[in-house]
Coordinates of C-alpha atoms and ligand atoms in Angstrom, one line a residue:
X1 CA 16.1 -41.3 -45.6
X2 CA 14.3 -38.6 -47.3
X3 CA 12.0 -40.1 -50.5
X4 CA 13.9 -39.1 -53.2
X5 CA 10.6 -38.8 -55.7
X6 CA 9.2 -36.0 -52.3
X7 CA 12.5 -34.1 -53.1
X8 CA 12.2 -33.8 -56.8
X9 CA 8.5 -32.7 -56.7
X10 CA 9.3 -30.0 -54.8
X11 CA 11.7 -29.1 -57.5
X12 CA 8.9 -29.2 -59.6
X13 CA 7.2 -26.9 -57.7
X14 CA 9.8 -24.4 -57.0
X15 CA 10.2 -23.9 -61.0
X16 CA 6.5 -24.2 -61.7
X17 CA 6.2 -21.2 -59.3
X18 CA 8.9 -19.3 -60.7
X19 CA 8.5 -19.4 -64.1
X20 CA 5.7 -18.9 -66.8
X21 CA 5.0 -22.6 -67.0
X22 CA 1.3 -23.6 -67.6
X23 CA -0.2 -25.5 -64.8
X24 CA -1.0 -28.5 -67.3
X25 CA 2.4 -29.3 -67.8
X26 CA 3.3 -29.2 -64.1
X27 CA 0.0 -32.0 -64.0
X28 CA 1.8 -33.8 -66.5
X29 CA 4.6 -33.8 -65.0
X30 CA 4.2 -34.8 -61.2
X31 CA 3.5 -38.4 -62.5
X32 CA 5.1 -41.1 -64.6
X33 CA 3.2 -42.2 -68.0
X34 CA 3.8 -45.6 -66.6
X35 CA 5.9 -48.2 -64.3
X36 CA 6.0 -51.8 -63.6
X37 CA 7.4 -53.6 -60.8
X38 CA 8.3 -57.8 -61.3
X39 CA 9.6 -60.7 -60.0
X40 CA 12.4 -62.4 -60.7
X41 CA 13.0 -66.2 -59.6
X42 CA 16.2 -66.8 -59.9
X43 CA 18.2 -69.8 -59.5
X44 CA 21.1 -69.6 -56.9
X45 CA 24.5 -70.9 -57.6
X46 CA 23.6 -73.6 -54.3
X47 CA 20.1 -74.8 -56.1
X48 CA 18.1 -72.5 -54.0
X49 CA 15.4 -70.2 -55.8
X50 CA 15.0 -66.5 -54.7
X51 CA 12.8 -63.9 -56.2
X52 CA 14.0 -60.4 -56.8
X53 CA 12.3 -57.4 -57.5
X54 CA 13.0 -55.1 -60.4
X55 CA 11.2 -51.8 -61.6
X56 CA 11.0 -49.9 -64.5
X57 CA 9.8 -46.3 -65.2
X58 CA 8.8 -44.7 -68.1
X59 CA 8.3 -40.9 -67.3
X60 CA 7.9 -39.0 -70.4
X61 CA 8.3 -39.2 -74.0
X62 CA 7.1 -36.1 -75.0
X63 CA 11.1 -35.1 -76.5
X64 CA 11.8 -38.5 -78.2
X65 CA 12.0 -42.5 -76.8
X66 CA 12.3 -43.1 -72.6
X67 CA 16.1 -42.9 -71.6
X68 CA 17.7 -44.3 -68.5
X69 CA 20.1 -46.3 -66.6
X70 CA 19.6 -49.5 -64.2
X71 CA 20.7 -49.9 -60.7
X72 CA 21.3 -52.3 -58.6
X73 CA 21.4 -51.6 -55.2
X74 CA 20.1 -53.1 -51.6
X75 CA 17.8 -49.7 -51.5
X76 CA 16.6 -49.3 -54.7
X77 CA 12.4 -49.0 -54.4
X78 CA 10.1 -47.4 -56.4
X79 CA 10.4 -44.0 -55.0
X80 CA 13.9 -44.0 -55.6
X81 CA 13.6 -45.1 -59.4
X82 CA 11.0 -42.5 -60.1
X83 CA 12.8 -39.8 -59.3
X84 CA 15.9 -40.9 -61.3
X85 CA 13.5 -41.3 -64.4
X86 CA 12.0 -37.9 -64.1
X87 CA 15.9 -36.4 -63.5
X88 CA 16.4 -38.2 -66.7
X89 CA 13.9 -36.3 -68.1
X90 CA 14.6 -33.4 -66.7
X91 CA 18.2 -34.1 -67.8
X92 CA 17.7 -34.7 -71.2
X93 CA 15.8 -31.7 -71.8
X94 CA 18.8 -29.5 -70.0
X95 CA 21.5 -30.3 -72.6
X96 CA 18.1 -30.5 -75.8
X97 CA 19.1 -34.4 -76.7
X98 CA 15.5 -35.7 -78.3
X99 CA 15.2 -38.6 -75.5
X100 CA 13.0 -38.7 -72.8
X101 CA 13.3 -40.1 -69.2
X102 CA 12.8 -43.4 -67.6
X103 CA 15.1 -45.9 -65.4
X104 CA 15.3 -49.0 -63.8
X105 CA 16.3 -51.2 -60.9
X106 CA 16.5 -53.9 -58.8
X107 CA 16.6 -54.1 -55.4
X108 CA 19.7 -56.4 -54.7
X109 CA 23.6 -55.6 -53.0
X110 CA 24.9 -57.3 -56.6
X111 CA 28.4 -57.7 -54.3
X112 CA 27.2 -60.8 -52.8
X113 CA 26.0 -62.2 -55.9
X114 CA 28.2 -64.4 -57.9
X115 CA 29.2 -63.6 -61.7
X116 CA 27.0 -66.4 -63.0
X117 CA 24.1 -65.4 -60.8
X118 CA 24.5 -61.8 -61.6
X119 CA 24.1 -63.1 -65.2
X120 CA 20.7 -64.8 -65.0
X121 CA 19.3 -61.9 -62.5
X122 CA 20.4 -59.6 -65.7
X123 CA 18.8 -62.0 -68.3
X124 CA 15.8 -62.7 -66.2
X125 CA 15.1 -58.9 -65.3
X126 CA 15.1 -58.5 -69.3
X127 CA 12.8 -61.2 -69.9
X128 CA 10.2 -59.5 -67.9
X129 CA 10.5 -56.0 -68.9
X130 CA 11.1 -56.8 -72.4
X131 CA 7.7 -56.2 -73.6
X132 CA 8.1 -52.3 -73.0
X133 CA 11.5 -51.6 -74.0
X134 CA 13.0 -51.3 -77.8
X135 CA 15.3 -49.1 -79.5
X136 CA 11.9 -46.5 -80.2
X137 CA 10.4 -46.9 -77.4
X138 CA 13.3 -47.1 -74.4
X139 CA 16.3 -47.3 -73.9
X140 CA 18.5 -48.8 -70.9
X141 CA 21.7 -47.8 -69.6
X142 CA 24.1 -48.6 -66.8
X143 CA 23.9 -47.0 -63.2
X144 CA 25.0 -47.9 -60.0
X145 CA 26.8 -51.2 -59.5
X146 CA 25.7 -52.1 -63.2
X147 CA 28.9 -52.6 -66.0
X148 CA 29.2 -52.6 -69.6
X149 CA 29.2 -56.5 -69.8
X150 CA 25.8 -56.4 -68.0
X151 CA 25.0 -54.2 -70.1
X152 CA 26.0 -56.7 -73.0
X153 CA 24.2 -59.4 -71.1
X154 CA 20.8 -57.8 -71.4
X155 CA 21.5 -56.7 -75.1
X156 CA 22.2 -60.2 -76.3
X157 CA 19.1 -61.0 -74.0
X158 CA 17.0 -58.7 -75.8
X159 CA 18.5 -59.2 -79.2
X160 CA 19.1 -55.9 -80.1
X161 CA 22.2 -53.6 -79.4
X162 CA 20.6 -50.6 -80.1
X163 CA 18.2 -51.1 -77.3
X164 CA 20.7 -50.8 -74.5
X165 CA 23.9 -47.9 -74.5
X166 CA 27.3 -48.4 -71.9
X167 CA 27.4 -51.7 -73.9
X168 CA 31.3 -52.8 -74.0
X169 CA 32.9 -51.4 -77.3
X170 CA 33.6 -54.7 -79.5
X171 CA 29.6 -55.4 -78.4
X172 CA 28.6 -52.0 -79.7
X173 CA 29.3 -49.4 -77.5
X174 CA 30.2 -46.3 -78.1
X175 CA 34.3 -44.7 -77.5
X176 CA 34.1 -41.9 -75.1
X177 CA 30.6 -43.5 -73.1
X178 CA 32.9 -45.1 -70.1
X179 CA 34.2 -41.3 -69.2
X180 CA 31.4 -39.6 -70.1
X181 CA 30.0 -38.7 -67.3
X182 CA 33.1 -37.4 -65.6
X183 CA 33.9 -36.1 -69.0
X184 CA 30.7 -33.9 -68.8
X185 CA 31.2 -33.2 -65.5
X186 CA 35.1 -31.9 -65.8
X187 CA 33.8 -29.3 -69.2
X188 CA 31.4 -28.1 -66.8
X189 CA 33.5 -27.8 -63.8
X190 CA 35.6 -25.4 -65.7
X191 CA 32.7 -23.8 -66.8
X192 CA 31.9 -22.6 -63.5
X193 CA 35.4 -21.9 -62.6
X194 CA 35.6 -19.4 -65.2
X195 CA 32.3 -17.5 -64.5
X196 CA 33.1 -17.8 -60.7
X197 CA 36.9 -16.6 -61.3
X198 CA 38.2 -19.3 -59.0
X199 CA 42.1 -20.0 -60.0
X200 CA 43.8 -23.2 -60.8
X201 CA 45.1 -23.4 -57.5
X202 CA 42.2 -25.8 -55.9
X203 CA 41.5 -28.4 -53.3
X204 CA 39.1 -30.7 -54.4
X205 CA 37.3 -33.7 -52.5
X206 CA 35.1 -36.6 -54.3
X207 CA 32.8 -38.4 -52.5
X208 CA 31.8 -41.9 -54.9
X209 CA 35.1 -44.0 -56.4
X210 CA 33.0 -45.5 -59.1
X211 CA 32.6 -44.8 -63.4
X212 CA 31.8 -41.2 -62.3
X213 CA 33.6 -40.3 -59.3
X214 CA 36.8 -42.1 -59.9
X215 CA 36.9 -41.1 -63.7
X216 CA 36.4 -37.3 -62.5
X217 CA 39.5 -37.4 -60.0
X218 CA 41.5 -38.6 -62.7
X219 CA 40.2 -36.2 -64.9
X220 CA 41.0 -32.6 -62.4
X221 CA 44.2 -34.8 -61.0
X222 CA 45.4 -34.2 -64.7
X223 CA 44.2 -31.1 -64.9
X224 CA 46.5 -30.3 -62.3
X225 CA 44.1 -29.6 -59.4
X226 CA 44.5 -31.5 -56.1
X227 CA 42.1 -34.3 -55.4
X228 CA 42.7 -34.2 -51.2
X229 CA 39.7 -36.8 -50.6
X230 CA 37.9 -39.4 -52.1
X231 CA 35.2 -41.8 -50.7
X232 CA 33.5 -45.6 -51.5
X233 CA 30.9 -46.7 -49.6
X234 CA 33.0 -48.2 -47.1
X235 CA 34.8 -44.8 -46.0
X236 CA 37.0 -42.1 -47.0
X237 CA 40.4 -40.7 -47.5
X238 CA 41.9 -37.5 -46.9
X239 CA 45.9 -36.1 -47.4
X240 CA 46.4 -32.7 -47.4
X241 CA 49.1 -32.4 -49.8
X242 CA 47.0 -34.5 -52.2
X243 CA 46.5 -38.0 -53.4
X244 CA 48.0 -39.8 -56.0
X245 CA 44.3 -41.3 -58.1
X246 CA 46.1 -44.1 -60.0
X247 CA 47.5 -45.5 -56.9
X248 CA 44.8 -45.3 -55.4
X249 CA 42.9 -47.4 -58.1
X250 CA 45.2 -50.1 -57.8
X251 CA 44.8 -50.3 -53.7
X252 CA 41.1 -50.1 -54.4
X253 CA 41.4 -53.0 -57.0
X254 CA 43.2 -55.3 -54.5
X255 CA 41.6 -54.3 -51.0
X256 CA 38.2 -53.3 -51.9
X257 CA 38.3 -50.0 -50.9
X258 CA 40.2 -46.6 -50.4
X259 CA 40.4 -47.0 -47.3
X260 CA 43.8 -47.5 -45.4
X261 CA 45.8 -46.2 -48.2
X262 CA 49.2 -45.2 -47.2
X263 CA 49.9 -41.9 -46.4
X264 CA 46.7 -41.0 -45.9
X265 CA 44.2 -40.5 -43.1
X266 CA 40.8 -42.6 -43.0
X267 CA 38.0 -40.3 -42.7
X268 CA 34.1 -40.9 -42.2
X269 CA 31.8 -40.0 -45.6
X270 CA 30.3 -37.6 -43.6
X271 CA 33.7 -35.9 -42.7
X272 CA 34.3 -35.8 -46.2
X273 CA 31.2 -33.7 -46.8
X274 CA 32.8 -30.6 -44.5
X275 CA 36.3 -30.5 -45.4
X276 CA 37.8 -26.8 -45.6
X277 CA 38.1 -27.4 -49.7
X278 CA 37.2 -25.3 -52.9
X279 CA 35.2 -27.9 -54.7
X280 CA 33.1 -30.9 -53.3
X281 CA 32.2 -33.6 -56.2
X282 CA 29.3 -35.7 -55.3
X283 CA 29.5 -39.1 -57.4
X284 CA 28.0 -41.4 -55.0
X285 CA 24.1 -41.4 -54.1
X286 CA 21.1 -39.2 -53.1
X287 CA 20.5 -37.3 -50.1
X288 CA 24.2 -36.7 -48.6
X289 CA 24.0 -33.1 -47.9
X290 CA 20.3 -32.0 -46.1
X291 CA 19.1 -29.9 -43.8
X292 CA 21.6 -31.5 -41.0
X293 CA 24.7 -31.3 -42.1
X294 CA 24.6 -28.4 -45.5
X295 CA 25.7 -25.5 -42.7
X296 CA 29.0 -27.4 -42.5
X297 CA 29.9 -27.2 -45.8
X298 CA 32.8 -25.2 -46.6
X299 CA 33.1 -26.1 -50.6
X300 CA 32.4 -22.8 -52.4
X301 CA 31.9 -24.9 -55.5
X302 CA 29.4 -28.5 -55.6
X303 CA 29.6 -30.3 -58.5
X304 CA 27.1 -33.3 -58.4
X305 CA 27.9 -36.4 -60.7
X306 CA 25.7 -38.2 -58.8
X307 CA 21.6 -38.1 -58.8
X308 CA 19.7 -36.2 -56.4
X309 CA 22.8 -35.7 -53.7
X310 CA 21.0 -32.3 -52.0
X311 CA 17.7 -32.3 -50.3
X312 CA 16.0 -29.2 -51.0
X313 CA 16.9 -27.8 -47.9
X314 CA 20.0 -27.9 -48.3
X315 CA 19.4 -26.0 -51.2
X316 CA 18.3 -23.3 -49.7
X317 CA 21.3 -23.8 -47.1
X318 CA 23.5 -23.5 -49.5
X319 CA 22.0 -20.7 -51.6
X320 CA 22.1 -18.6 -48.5
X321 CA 25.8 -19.3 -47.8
X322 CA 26.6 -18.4 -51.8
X323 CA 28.3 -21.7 -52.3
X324 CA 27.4 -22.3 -56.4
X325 CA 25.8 -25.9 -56.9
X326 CA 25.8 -27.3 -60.6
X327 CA 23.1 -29.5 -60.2
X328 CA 23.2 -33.0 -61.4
X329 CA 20.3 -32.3 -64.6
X330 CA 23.3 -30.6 -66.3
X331 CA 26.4 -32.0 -64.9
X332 CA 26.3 -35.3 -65.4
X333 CA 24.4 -35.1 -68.1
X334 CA 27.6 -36.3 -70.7
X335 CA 26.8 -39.7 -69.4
X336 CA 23.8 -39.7 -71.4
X337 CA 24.5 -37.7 -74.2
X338 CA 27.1 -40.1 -75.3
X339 CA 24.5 -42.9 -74.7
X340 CA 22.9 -40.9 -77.5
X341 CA 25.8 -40.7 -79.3
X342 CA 25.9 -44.6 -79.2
X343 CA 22.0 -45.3 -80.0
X344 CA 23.0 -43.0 -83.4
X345 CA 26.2 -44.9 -83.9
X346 CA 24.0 -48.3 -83.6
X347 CA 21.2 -47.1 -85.5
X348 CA 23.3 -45.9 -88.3
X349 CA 26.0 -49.0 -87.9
X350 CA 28.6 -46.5 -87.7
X351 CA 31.9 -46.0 -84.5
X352 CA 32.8 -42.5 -84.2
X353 CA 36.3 -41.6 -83.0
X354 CA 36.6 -40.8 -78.9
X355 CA 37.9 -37.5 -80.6
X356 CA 34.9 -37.0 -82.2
X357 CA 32.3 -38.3 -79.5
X358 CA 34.1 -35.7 -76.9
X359 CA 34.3 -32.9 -79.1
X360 CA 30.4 -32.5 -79.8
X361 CA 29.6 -33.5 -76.3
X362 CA 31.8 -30.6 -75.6
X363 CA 29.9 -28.7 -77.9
X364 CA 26.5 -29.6 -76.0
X365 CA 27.8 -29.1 -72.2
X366 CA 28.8 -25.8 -72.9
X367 CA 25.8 -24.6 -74.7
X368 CA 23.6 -25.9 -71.8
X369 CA 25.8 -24.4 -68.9
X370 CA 25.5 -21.4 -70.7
X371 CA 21.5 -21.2 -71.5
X372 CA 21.2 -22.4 -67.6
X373 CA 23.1 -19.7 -66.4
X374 CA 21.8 -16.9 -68.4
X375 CA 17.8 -18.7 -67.1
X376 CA 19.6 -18.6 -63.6
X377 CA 20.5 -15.0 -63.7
X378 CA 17.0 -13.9 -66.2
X379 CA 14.9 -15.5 -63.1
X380 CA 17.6 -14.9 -60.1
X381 CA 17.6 -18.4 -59.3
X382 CA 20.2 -21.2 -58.5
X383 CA 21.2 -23.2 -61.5
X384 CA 19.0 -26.3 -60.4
X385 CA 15.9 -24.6 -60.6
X386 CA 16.9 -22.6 -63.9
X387 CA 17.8 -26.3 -65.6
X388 CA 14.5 -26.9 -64.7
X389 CA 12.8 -23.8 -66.0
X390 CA 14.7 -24.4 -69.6
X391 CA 13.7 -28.1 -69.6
X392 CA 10.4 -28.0 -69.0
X393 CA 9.7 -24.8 -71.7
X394 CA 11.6 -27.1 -74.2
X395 CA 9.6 -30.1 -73.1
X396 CA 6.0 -28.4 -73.0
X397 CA 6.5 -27.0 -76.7
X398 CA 6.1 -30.9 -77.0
X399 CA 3.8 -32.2 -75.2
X400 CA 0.8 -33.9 -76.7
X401 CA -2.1 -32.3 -74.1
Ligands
NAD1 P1 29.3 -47.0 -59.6 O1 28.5 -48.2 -59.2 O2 30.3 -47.1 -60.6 O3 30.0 -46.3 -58.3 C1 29.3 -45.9 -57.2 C2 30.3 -45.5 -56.1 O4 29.7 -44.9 -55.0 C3 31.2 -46.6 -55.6 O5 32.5 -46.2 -55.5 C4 30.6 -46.9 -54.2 O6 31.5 -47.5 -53.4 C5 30.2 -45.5 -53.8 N1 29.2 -45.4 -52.8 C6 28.1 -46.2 -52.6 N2 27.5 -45.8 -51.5 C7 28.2 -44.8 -50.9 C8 28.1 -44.0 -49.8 N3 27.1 -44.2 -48.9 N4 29.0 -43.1 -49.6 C9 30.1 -42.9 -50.4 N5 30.2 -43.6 -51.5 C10 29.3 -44.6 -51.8 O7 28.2 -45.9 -60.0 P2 28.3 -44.6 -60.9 O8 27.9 -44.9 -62.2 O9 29.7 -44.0 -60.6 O10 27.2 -43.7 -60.2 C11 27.4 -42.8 -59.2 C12 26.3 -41.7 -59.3 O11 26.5 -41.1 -60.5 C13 24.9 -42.2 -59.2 O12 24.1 -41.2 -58.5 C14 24.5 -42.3 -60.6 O13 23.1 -42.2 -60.8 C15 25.2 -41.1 -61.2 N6 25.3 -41.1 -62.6 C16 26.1 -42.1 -63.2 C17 26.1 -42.0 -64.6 C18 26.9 -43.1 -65.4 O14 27.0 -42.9 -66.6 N7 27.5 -44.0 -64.7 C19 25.5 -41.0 -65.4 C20 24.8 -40.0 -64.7 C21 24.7 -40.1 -63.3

């Protein structure tokens, strides 16, 4: 696999070379102001004692405190959790919330891990990074395969809730924070619809059934667009005539997976990729579409929930083919600006309405689709490299060098 920090360097790059951005802040920016890696023995449900390794990454706080999710996953490294906590800086910056970027992560498949023992990985991963986190300093969230009651776990852990956002509502957490992603993603989705005059009449396909992928097919299913394909990790689904999402949900809940849903034909997560559809959502992981397989895209419109899904290669692909990506620095960036939402709420001891909390991250989406497509069309760029350009101007008006 690609290293996922490689692919957003060159990112860097391609907007440091664009745009009027001083060579300092590039410097600054092509390394993290600090990251620990530790060990966490943990005590088996059988009486056995492994050790796990976490990480955490503290990228910049130049716009305000470090902000980022946790993951748990088998392939989670350092590489990996760098890159998600520059994106989060990066991110941040796109839609101007005062946070910075950092993120976490431990390298462990959490499905084989019983509830218990998924408790005192949680506890003991806080325990060890607890002397750098705090609601001014950073700020955890949840990623992949991490919940709201882990998130709860590692509050009541650290003994402050407004040290960790995705927490479960009665423990804190904000209304509005389990859709927001999708939420996000759906405003700008329509966005992009408008500007690119595509009609209602849409095939979509979603690769990712998780908080952001399934969320989002519920979202455009009641929209009225047709979701034709969605995807876990195990495999895909396609019907032509479209897929019912709730039911789906439910087959997911008791099997484990889309898969084999009737009706429907199983299909590879590659297959998924290259379907003839309008719009391809990405909601799973990084590097799915590279230099390999981005010529058999036939999506005119990628919408990327998930973190770093094109290579930059397939960027350039892409570009060449006119197929419009919105990258994932704008839209999934409702996931965190709720989690803003929530640190305010907590900080202030206040709960906003899910009324509320959507309309003003409307309100922010919008602006910052807009301002990225004007930078887009100012510097004749694609939109990930003009998020870029905006974020890094806004961030090197701050930065203390
Ligand atoms: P999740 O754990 O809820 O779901 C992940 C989904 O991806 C699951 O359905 C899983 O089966 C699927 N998956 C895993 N490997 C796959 C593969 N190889 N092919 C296809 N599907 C695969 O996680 P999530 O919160 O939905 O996160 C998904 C992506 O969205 C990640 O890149 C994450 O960083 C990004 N994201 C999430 C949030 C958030 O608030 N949850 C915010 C911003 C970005």
């Amino acid at each position: 696999m690609q290293n996922p920090y490689d692919n957003a360097m060159t990112q860097l790059k391609k907007a440091g070379d664009i745009a009027n951005i001083k060579k300092d802040t590039l410097l600054k920016l092509s390394s993290p102001d600090r990251f620990i890696q530790v060990s966490i023995p943990i005590r088996m449900d059988s009486g056995e004692l492994k050790i796990f390794t976490g990480y955490r990454v503290q990228y910049d706080n130049s716009r305000g405190p470090y902000k980022g999710g946790i993951r748990f996953h088998p392939d989670t490294d350092l590489s990996e959790v760098k890159a998600l906590a520059f994106w989060m800086t990066i991110k941040c910056s796109v839609v101007g919330i005062p946070l910075g970027g950092g993120k976490g992560g431990i390298t462990v498949n959490p499905k084989e891990l019983s509830k218990a023992e998924l408790e005192r990985l949680s506890r003991g991963f806080i325990q060890k990074i607890k002397p750098i986190i705090g609601p001014n300093q950073d700020i955890p969230a949840p990623d992949v395969y991490t919940t709201p009651e882990i998130m709860s776990w590692m509050a009541d852990e650290f003994g402050n809730k407004a040290t960790f956002t995705g927490k479960p509502i009665e423990k804190g957490g904000s209304e509005g924070r389990g859709n927001a992603t999708a939420q996000g993603a759906f405003y700008i989705l329509e966005k992009a619809m408008a500007k690119l005059e595509i009609n209602k009449d849409i095939k979509i396909a979603i690769q990712g059934f998780g908080n952001a992928g399934a969320v989002f097919a519920k979202l455009v299913k009641e929209a009225g667009y047709q979701v034709v394909a969605v995807s876990d990790s195990k495999g895909g689904i396609f019907d032509n005539d479209g897929l019912d999402i709730a039911a789906i949900e439910s087959h997911k809940k008791e099997t484990g997976s889309v898969q084999n849903f009737a009706g429907a034909e199983n299909i590879t997560n590659e297959k998924l990729l290259e379907l003839p559809v309008d719009v391809l959502a990405l909601a799973a992981l990084e590097n799915q579409i590279t230099k390999d397989n981005a010529k058999q895209v036939k999506a005119k419109l990628i919408i990327e929930l998930a973190n770093g899904p094109l290579t930059p290669e397939a960027d350039e692909i892409l570009k060449d083919k006119e197929v419009v990506v919105c990258p994932d620095v704008l839209t999934n960036a409702g996931g965190v600006t709720v989690s803003y939402f929530e640190w305010q709420q907590n900080l202030a001891d206040e709960h906003w309405t899910e009324e509320d909390v959507n309309s003003k991250m409307k309100e922010i989406m919008e602006k910052a689709f807009d301002e990225v497509w004007e930078t887009a069309e100012k510097y004749q760029v694609i939109l990930r490299t003009a998020g870029f350009i905006k974020a890094i101007e806004r961030i090197e008006n701050e930065l203390k060098i």
